[in-house]
Coordinates of C-alpha atoms in Angstrom, one line a residue:
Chain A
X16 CA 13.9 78.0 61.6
X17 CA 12.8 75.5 64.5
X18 CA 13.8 72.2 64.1
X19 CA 10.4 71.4 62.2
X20 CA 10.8 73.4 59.5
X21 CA 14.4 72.5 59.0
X22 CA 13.1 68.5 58.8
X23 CA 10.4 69.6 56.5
X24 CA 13.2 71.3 53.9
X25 CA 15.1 67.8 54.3
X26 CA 12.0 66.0 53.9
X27 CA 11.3 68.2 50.6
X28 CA 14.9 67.8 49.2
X29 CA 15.6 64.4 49.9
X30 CA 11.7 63.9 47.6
X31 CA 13.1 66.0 44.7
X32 CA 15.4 63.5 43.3
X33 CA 12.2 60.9 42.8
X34 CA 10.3 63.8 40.7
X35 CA 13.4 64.3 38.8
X36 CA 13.1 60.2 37.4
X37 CA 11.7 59.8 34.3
X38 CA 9.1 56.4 33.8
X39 CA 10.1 54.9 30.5
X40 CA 8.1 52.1 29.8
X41 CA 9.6 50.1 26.6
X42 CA 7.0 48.1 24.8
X43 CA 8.8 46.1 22.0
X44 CA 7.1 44.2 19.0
X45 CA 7.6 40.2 19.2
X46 CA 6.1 38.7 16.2
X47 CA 4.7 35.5 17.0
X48 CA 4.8 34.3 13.0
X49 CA 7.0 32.2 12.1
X50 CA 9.5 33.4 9.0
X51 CA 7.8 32.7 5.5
X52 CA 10.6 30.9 3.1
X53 CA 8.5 29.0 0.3
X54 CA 5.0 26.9 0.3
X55 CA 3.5 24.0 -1.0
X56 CA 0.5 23.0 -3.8
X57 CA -1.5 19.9 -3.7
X58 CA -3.7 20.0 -7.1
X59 CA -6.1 18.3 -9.0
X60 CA -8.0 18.7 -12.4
X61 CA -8.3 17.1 -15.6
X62 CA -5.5 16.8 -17.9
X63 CA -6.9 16.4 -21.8
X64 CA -4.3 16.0 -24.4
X65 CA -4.4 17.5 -27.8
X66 CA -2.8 14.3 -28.9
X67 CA -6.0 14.5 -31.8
X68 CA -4.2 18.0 -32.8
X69 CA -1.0 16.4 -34.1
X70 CA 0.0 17.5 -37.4
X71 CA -0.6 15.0 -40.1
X72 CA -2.6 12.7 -38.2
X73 CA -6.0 11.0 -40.2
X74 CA -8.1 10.1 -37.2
X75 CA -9.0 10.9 -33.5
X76 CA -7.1 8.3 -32.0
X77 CA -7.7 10.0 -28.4
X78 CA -11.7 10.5 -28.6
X79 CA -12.2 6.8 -30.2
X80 CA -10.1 5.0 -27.1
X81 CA -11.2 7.3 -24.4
X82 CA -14.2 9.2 -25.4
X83 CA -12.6 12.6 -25.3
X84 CA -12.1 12.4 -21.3
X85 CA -9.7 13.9 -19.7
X86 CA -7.2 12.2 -17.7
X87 CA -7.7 12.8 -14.3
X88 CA -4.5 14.0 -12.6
X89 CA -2.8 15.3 -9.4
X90 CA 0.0 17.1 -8.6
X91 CA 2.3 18.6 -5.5
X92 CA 4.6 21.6 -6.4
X93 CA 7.0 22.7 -4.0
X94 CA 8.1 26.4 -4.2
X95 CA 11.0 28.3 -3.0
X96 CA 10.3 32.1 -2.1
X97 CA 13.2 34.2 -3.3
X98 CA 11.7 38.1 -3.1
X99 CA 9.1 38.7 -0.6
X100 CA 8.3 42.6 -0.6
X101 CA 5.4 44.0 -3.1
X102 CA 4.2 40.1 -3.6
X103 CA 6.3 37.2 -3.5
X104 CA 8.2 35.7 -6.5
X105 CA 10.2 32.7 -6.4
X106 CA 10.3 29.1 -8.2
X107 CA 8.6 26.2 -8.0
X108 CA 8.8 22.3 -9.1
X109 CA 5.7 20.0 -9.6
X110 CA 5.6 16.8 -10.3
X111 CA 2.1 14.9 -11.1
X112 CA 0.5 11.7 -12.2
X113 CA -2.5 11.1 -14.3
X114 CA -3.9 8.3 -16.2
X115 CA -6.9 6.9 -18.7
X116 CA -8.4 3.9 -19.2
X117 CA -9.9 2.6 -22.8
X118 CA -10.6 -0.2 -24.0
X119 CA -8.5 -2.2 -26.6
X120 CA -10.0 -2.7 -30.0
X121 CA -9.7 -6.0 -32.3
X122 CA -9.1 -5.8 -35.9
X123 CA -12.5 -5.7 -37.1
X124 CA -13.1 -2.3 -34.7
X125 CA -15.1 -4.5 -32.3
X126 CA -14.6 -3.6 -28.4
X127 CA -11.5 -6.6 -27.3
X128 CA -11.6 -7.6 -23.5
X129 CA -8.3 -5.6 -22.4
X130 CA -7.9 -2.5 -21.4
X131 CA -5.5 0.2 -22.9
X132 CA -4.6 3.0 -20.5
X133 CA -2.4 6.6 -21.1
X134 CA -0.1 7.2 -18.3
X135 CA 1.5 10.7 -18.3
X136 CA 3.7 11.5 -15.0
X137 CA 4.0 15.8 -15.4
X138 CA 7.4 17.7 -14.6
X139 CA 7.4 21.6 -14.4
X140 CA 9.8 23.9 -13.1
X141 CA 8.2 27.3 -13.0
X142 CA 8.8 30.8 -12.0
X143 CA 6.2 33.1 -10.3
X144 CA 5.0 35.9 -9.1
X145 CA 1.8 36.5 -6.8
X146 CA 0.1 40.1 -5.7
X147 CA 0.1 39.0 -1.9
X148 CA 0.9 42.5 -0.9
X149 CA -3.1 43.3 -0.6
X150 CA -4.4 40.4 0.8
X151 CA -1.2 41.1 3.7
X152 CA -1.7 45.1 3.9
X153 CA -4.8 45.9 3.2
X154 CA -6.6 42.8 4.5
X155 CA -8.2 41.8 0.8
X156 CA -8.2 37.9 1.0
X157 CA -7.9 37.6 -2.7
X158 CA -4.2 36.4 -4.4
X159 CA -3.9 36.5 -8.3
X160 CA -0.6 35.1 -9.4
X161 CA 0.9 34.1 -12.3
X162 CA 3.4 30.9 -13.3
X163 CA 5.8 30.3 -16.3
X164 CA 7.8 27.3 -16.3
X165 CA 9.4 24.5 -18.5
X166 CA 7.6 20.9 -19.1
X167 CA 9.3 17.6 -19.2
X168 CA 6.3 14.4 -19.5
X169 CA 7.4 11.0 -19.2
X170 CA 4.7 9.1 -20.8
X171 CA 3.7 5.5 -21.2
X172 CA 1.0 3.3 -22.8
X173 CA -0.6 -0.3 -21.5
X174 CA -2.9 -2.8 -23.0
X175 CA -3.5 -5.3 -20.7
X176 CA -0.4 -6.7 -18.0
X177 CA 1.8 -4.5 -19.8
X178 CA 3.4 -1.3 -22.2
X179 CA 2.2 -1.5 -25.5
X180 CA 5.1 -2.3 -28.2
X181 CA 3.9 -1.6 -31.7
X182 CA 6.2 -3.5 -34.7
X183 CA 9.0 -3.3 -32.3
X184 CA 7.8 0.7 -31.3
X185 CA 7.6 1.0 -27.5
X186 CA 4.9 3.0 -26.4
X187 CA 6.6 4.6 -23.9
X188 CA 9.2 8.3 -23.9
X189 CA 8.9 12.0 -22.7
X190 CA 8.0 15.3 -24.4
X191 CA 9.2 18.6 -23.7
X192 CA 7.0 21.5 -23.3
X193 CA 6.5 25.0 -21.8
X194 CA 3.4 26.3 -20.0
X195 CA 1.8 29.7 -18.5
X196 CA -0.6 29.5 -15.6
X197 CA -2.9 31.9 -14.5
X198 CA -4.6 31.7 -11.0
X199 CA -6.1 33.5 -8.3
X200 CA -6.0 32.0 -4.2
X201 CA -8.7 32.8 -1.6
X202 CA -6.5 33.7 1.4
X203 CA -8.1 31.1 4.5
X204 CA -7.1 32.8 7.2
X205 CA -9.8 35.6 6.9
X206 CA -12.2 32.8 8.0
X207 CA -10.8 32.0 11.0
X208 CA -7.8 34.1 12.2
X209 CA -7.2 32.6 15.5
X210 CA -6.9 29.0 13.8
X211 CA -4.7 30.5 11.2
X212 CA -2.5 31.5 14.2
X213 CA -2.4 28.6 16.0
X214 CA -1.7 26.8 12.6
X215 CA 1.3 29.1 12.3
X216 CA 2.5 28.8 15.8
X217 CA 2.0 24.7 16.1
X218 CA 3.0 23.8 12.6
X219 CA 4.8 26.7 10.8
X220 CA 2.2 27.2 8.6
X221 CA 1.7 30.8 7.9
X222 CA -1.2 30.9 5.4
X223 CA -3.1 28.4 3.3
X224 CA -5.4 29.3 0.5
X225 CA -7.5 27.8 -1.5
X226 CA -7.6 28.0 -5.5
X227 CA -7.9 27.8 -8.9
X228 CA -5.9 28.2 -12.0
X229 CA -5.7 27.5 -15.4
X230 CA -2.6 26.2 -17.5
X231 CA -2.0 27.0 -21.3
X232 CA 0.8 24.4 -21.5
X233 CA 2.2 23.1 -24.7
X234 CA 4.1 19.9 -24.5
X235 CA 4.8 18.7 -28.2
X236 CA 8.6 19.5 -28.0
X237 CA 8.6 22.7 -29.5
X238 CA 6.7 21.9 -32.2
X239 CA 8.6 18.0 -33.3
X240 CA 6.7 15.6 -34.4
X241 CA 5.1 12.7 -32.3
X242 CA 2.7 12.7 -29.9
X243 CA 1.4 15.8 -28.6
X244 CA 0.7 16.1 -25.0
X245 CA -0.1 20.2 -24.9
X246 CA -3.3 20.8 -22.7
X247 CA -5.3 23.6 -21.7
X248 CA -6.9 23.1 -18.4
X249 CA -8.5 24.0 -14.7
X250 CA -7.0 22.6 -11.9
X251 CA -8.0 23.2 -8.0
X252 CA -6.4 22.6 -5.0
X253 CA -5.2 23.7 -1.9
X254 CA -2.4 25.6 -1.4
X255 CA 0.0 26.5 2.3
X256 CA 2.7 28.8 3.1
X257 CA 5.7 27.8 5.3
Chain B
X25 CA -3.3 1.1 52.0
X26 CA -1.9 -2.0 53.6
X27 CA -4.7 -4.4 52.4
X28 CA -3.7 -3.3 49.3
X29 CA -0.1 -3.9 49.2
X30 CA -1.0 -7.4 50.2
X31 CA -3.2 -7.7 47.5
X32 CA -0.8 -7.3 45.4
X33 CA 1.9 -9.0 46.8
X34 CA -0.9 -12.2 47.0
X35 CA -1.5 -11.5 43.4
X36 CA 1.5 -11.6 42.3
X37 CA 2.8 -14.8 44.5
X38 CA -0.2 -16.5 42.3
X39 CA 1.4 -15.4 39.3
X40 CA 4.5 -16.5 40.2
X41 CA 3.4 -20.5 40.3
X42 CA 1.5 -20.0 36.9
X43 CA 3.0 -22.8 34.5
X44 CA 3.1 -21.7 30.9
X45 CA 4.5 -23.5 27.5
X46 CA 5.0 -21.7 24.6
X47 CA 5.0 -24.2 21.2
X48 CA 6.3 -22.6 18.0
X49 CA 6.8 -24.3 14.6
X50 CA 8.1 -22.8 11.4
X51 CA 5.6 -20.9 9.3
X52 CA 6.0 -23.1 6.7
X53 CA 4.1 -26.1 8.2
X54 CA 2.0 -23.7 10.6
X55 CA -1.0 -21.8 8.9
X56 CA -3.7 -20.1 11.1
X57 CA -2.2 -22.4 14.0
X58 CA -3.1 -25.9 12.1
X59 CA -0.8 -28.3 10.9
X60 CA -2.8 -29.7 7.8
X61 CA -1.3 -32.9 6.2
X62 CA -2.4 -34.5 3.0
X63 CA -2.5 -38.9 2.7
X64 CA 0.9 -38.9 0.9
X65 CA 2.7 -37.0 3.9
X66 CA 1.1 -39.1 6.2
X67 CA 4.2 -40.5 8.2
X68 CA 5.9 -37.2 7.4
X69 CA 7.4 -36.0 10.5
X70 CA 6.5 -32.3 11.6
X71 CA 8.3 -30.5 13.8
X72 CA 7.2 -27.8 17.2
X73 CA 9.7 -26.8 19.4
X74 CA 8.1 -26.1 23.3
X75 CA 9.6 -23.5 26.0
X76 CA 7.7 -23.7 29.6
X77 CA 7.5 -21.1 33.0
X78 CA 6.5 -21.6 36.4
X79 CA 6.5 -24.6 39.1
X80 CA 5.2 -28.1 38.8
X81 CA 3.6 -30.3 41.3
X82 CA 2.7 -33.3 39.1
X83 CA 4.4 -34.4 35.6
X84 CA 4.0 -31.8 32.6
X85 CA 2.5 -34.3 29.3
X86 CA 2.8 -33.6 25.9
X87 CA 0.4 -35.0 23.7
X88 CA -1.7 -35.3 21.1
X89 CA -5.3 -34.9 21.8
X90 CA -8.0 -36.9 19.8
X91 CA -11.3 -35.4 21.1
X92 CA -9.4 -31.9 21.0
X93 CA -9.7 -31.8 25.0
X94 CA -6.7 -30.9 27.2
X95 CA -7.7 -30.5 30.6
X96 CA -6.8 -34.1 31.2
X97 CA -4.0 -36.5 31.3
X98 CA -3.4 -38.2 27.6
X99 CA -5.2 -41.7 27.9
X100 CA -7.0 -44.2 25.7
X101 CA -6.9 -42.4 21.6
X102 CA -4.4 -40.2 22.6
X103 CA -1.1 -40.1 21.4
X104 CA 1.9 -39.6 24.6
X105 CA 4.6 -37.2 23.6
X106 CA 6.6 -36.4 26.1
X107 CA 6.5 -36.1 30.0
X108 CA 8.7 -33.6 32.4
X109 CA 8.7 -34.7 35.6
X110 CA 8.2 -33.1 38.7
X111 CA 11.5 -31.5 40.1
X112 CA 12.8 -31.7 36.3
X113 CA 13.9 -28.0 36.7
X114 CA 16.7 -28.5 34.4
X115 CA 14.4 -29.3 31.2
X116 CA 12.3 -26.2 30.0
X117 CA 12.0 -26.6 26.5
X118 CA 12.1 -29.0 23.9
X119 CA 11.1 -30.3 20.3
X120 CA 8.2 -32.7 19.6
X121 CA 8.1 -34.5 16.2
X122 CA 4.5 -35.0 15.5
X123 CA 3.4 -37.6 13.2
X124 CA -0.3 -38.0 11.9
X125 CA -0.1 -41.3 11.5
X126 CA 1.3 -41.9 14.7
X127 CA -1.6 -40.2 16.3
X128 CA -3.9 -42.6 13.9
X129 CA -2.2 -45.7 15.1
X130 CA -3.0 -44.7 18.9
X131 CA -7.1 -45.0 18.1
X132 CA -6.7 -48.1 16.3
X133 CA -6.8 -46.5 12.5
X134 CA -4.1 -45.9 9.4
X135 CA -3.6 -43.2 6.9
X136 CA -5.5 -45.7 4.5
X137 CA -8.3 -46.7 6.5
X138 CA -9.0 -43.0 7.6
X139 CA -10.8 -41.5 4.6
X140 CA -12.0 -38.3 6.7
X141 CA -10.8 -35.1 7.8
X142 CA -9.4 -36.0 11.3
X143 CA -7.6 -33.2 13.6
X144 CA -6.0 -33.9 16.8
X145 CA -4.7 -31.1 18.9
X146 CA -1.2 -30.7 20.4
X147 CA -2.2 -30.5 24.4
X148 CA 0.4 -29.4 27.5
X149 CA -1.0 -30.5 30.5
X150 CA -0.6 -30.4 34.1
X151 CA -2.4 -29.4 37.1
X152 CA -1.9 -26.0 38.1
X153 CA 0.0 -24.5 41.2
X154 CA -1.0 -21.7 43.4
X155 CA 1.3 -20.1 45.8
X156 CA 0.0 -18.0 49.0
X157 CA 1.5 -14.7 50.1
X158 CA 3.8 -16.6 52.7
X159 CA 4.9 -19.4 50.3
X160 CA 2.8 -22.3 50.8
X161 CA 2.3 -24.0 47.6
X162 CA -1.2 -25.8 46.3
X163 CA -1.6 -28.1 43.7
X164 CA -4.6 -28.4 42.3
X165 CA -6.8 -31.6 41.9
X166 CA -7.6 -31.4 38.0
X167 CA -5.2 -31.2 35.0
X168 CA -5.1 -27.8 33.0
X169 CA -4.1 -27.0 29.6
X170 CA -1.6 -25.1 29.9
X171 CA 0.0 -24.8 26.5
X172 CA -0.5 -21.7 24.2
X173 CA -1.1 -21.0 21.3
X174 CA -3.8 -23.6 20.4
X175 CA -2.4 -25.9 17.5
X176 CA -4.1 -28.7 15.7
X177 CA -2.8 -31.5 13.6
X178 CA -4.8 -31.9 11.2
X179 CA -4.8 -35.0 8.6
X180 CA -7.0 -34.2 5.7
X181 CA -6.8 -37.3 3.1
X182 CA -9.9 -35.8 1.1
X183 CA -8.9 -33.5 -2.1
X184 CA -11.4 -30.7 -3.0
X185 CA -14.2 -31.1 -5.4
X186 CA -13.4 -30.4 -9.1
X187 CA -14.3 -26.8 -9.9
X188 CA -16.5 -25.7 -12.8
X189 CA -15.2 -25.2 -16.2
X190 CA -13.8 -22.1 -15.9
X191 CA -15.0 -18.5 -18.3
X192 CA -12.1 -18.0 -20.7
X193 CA -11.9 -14.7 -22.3
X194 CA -9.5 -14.9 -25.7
X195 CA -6.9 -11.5 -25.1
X196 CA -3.9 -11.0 -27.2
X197 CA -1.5 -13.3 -27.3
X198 CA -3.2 -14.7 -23.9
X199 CA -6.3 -16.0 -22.3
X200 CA -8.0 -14.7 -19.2
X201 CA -9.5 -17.3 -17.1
X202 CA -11.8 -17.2 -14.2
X203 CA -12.3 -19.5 -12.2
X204 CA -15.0 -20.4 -9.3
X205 CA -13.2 -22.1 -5.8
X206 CA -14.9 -24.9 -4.5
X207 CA -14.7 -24.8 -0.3
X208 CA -11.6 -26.4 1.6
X209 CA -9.1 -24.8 -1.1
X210 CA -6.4 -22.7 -0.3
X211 CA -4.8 -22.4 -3.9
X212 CA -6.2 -22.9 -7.5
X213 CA -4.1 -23.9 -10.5
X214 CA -5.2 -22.7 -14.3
X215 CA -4.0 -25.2 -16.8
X216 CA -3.6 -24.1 -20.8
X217 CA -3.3 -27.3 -23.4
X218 CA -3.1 -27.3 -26.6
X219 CA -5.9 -29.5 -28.6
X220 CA -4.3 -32.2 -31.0
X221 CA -6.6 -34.4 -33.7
X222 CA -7.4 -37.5 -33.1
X223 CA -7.2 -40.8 -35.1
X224 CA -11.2 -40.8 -35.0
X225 CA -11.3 -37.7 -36.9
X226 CA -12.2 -36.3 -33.0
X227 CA -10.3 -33.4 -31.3
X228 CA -9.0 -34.2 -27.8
X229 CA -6.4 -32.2 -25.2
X230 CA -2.6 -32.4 -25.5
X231 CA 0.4 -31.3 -23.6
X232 CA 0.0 -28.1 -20.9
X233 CA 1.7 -25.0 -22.8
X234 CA 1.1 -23.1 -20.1
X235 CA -0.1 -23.0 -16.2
X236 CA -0.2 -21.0 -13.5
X237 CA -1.2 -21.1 -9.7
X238 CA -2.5 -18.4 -7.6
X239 CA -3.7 -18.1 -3.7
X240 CA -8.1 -18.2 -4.1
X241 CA -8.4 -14.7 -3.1
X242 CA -7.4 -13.8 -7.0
X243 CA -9.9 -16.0 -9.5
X244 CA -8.7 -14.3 -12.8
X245 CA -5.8 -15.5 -14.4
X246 CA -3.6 -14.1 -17.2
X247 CA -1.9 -16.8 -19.3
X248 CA 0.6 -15.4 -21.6
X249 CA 3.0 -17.2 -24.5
X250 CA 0.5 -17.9 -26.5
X251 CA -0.5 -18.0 -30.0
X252 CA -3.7 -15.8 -31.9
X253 CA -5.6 -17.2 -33.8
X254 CA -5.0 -20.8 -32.2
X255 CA -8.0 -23.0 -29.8
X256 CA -6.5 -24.2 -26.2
X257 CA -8.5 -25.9 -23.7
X258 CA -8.3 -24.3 -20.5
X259 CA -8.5 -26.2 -17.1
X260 CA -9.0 -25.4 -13.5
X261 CA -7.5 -27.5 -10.9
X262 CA -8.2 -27.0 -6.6
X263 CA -5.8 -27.3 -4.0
X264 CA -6.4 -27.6 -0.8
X265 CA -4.4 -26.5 2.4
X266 CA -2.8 -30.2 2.8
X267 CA -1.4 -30.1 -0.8
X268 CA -4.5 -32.4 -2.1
X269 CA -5.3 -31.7 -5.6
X270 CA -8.8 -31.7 -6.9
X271 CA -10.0 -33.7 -9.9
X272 CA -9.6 -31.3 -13.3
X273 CA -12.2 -29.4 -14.2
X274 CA -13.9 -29.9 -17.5
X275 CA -12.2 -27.8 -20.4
X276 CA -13.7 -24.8 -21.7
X277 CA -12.0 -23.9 -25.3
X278 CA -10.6 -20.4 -25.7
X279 CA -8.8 -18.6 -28.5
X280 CA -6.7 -15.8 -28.3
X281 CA -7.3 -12.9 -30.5
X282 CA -5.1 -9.6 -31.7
X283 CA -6.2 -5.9 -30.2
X284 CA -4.6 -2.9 -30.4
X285 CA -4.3 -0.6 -27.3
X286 CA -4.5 3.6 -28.2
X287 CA -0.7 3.3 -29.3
X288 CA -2.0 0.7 -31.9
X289 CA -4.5 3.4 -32.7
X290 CA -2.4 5.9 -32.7
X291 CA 0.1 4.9 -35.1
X292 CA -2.7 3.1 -37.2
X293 CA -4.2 6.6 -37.7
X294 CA -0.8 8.0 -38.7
X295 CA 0.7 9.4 -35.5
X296 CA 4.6 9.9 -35.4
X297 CA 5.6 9.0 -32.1
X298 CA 8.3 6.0 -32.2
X299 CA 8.3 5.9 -28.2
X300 CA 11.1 4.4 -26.7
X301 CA 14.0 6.6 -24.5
X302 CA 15.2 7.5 -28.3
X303 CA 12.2 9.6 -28.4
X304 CA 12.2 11.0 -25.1
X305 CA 12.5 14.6 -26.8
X306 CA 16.0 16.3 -26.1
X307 CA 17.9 13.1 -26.7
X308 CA 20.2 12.5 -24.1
X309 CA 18.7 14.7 -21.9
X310 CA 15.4 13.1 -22.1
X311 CA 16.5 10.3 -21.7
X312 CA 18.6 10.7 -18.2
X313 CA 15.7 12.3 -16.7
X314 CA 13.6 9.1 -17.6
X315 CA 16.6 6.6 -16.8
X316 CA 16.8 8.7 -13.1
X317 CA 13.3 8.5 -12.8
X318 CA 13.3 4.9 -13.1
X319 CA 15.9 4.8 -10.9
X320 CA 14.3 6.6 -8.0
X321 CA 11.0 4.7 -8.5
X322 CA 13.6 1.4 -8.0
X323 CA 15.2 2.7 -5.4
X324 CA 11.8 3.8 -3.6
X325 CA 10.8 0.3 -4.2
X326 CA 13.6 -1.7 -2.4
X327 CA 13.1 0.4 0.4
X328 CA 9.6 -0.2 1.3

């Protein structure tokens, strides 16, 4: 073997370590969403009480002071995600205020010059349950969810600088209640992803929607006597995940 | 780079020989930076408390201006408060007691013979020094007013004009009044009385059963306490920011008059609801959640 032949084996041998290596190139998954733990609702609507509806009552006490109108009445529920797999159930607490104006009547029926106004401050604490899974697997925007929870309603009533106190009666107290609340949320973030992310990344926010829902709710303490406060209404709002 | 160093450095040399005062007086006799006095606290003594800065090359005067010019030395009119003299490094502040009718004595008049609005303005003046880049000091020819902010002492011996009759609405158990403000008032006063017969067979106005006095921005007034079915006369009264009170207005005659608000309604028409934390359905329970409610609202409120 000259000596050029013997360098080219070397050369060869010393190379065949190299093929041997294998190239491994490890891609791993960072998630760049932040974790998802409950959300927040901020909600408006009208709340119309079927105070008329009480049991034993002679008149329509409600339509004659304020014309039938609803009260008009926002709330903020915070929610607390406990199961996040097919959907996301948790619970949730809202609290609200709403109020109506009237005007105060003299004896003779006549319009006075106060006003008289309904104050109603709504407590809930609900369970629920949303069908997120599509709108997060399979891309469909839409979220239908569903809410039961248990009422508490503070309630007061003004004429003029202050409560109204009837024969010594103040018009003031709470009522007990329960409600079921149907909804469905448009999913945002279809409209503009890269916002949706940023949202995310900047503030935590993970998704917001937009929606409606309606509330059977009734608030008469389980059927006692005194003023019914049970409604059945639409309210709308937006709504974020954190 | 170097013309601009000296710049500054000749900049801030100039600031350096800037004289400044600072006068502050207790809000309660300083509004909007005037010092408004009524005929009755004419010789009433009113306080302002001075702080100065910077060099002087001529005496530092305190005084009372009477054409509302300070970019002189106090003379004829005007009313000498106090002087610092030059070198006086040791006094840099002070208190000047400000009289209005000192400062009417100086031009020859009194609190009686001055029936018009006068103001006079608190003046610190001195001419100004300048100091170069190397030290050298200038002072300049004229005075300068070199007191901030701007405060006036103001003798106002005139009341306001009587307002209107004011609109009286009969509510329940109260009256509403409102009231038009006639200019130069800060504050207007709703009087309630009660009507008593006369001898003559006439009705006239008898004690105030009730009053009360709020800043002009609000012109409706709630008066409370009283009884339905009964007349008042209702007055209006202006005030202006020396404490000079207007003539009365005339009386308009008002009655207040029973309403029921929805509750009214509602327990007229039969409804079942005593109210009260009694009926705050669940009992006890209803009634801590309103009680902590109520507390939490308090509690919100002291904070803010």
């Amino acid at each position: 073997m000259s000596r050029a032949s013997a360098l080219g084996v070397v050369a060869l041998l010393a190379a065949l370590p190299a093929w041997g290596q294998d190239t491994v190139v490890v891609e791993e998954e960072v998630s760049l969403r932040s974790p998802r733990t409950g959300g927040i609702q901020f909600r408006m609507g009208g709340y119309k009480p079927l105070i008329d509806e009480e049991p034993g009552l002679n008149g329509t006490p409600y339509e004659d002071y304020f014309g039938g109108e609803s009260l008009l009445t926002f709330e903020v529920e915070l929610q607390r995600y406990f199961y996040q797999g097919v959907g996301t159930a948790g619970v949730g607490f809202s609290a609200g205020y709403g109020e109506k104006y009237g005007t105060a009547r003299l004896a003779t029926g006549a319009l006075a010059a106060e006003r008289t106004a309904l104050r109603l401050v709504p407590l809930a604490f609900n369970v629920f349950y949303k069908f997120d899974y599509a709108a997060f697997e399979w891309g469909i925007p839409l979220v239908p969810y569903g809410k039961l929870g248990l009422i508490y309603t503070p309630w007061w009533i003004t004429k003029g600088a202050g409560t109204e106190v009837v024969d010594g009666n103040r018009g003031s107290g709470g009522r007990w209640g329960w409600g079921a609340t149907g909804g469905i949320a448009f999913m945002l973030d279809v409209l503009e992803p890269r916002f949706a992310r940023d949202f995310d990344s900047d503030l935590g926010v993970n998704h917001s929607y937009l929606f409606a829902e309606y509330t059977y709710a009734d608030v008469d303490n389980f059927g006692g006597p005194g003023l019914n406060l049970s409604n059945r209404r639409w309210m709308f709002g937006l709504a974020l995940d954190y | 780079m170097r013309l601009i160093l000296v710049g500054l450095l000749l900049f801030a040399s100039t600031a350096l020989g800037q004289q400044t005062v600072t006068f502050t007086a207790s809000p309660n006799i300083l509004q909007n930076n005037r010092i408004v006095v009524s005929q009755a606290d004419c010789t009433a003594e009113r306080t302002v408390t001075w702080s100065r800065t910077g060099l002087l090359c001529e005496t530092l005067y305190f005084w009372l201006s009477s054409d509302g010019a300070c970019t002189r030395a106090p003379a004829g009119a005007d009313l000498s408060l106090q002087q610092v003299a030059v070198g006086d490094t040791a006094t840099t502040t002070g208190t000047l007691t400000l009289r209005a009718s000192a400062a009417l004595e100086a031009g020859g008049d009194t609190c009686e013979s001055q029936t018009a609005t006068t103001t006079f303005r608190l003046c610190a003046s001195t001419p100004r020094v300048t100091v170069d880049g190397i030290g050298n000091q200038t002072c300049a020819d004229t005075f300068s007013s070199v007191g901030t902010p701007t405060i006036d002492l103001v003798y106002d011996p005139e009341p306001p004009a009587a307002p209107s009759a004011p609109g009286v609405t009969g509510l329940d158990g109260a009256l509403s009044a409102t009231v038009t403000v006639p200019s130069d008032s800060t504050t207007m006063v709703v009087e309630v009385l009660s009507l008593v017969g006369g001898e003559d067979g006439g009705v006239g106005t008898g004690e105030v059963v009730n009053s009360k006095e709020q800043a002009v921005s609000n012109t409706v007034f709630r008066l409370d306490g009283l009884e339905n079915g009964v007349e008042y006369a209702v007055r209006a009264i202006a005030i202006d920011a020396a404490g000079n009170r207007s003539e009365p207005s005339a009386v308009t005659l008002g009655t207040p008059i029973a309403s029921e608000g929805f509750y009214g309604g509602y327990l007229g028409a039969g409804g079942a609801e005593t109210g009260g934390c009694a009926a705050a359905g669940g009992g006890i329970t209803g009634c801590a959640v309103l009680a902590s409610l109520g507390i939490w609202l308090s509690s919100r409120r002291k904070r803010s």
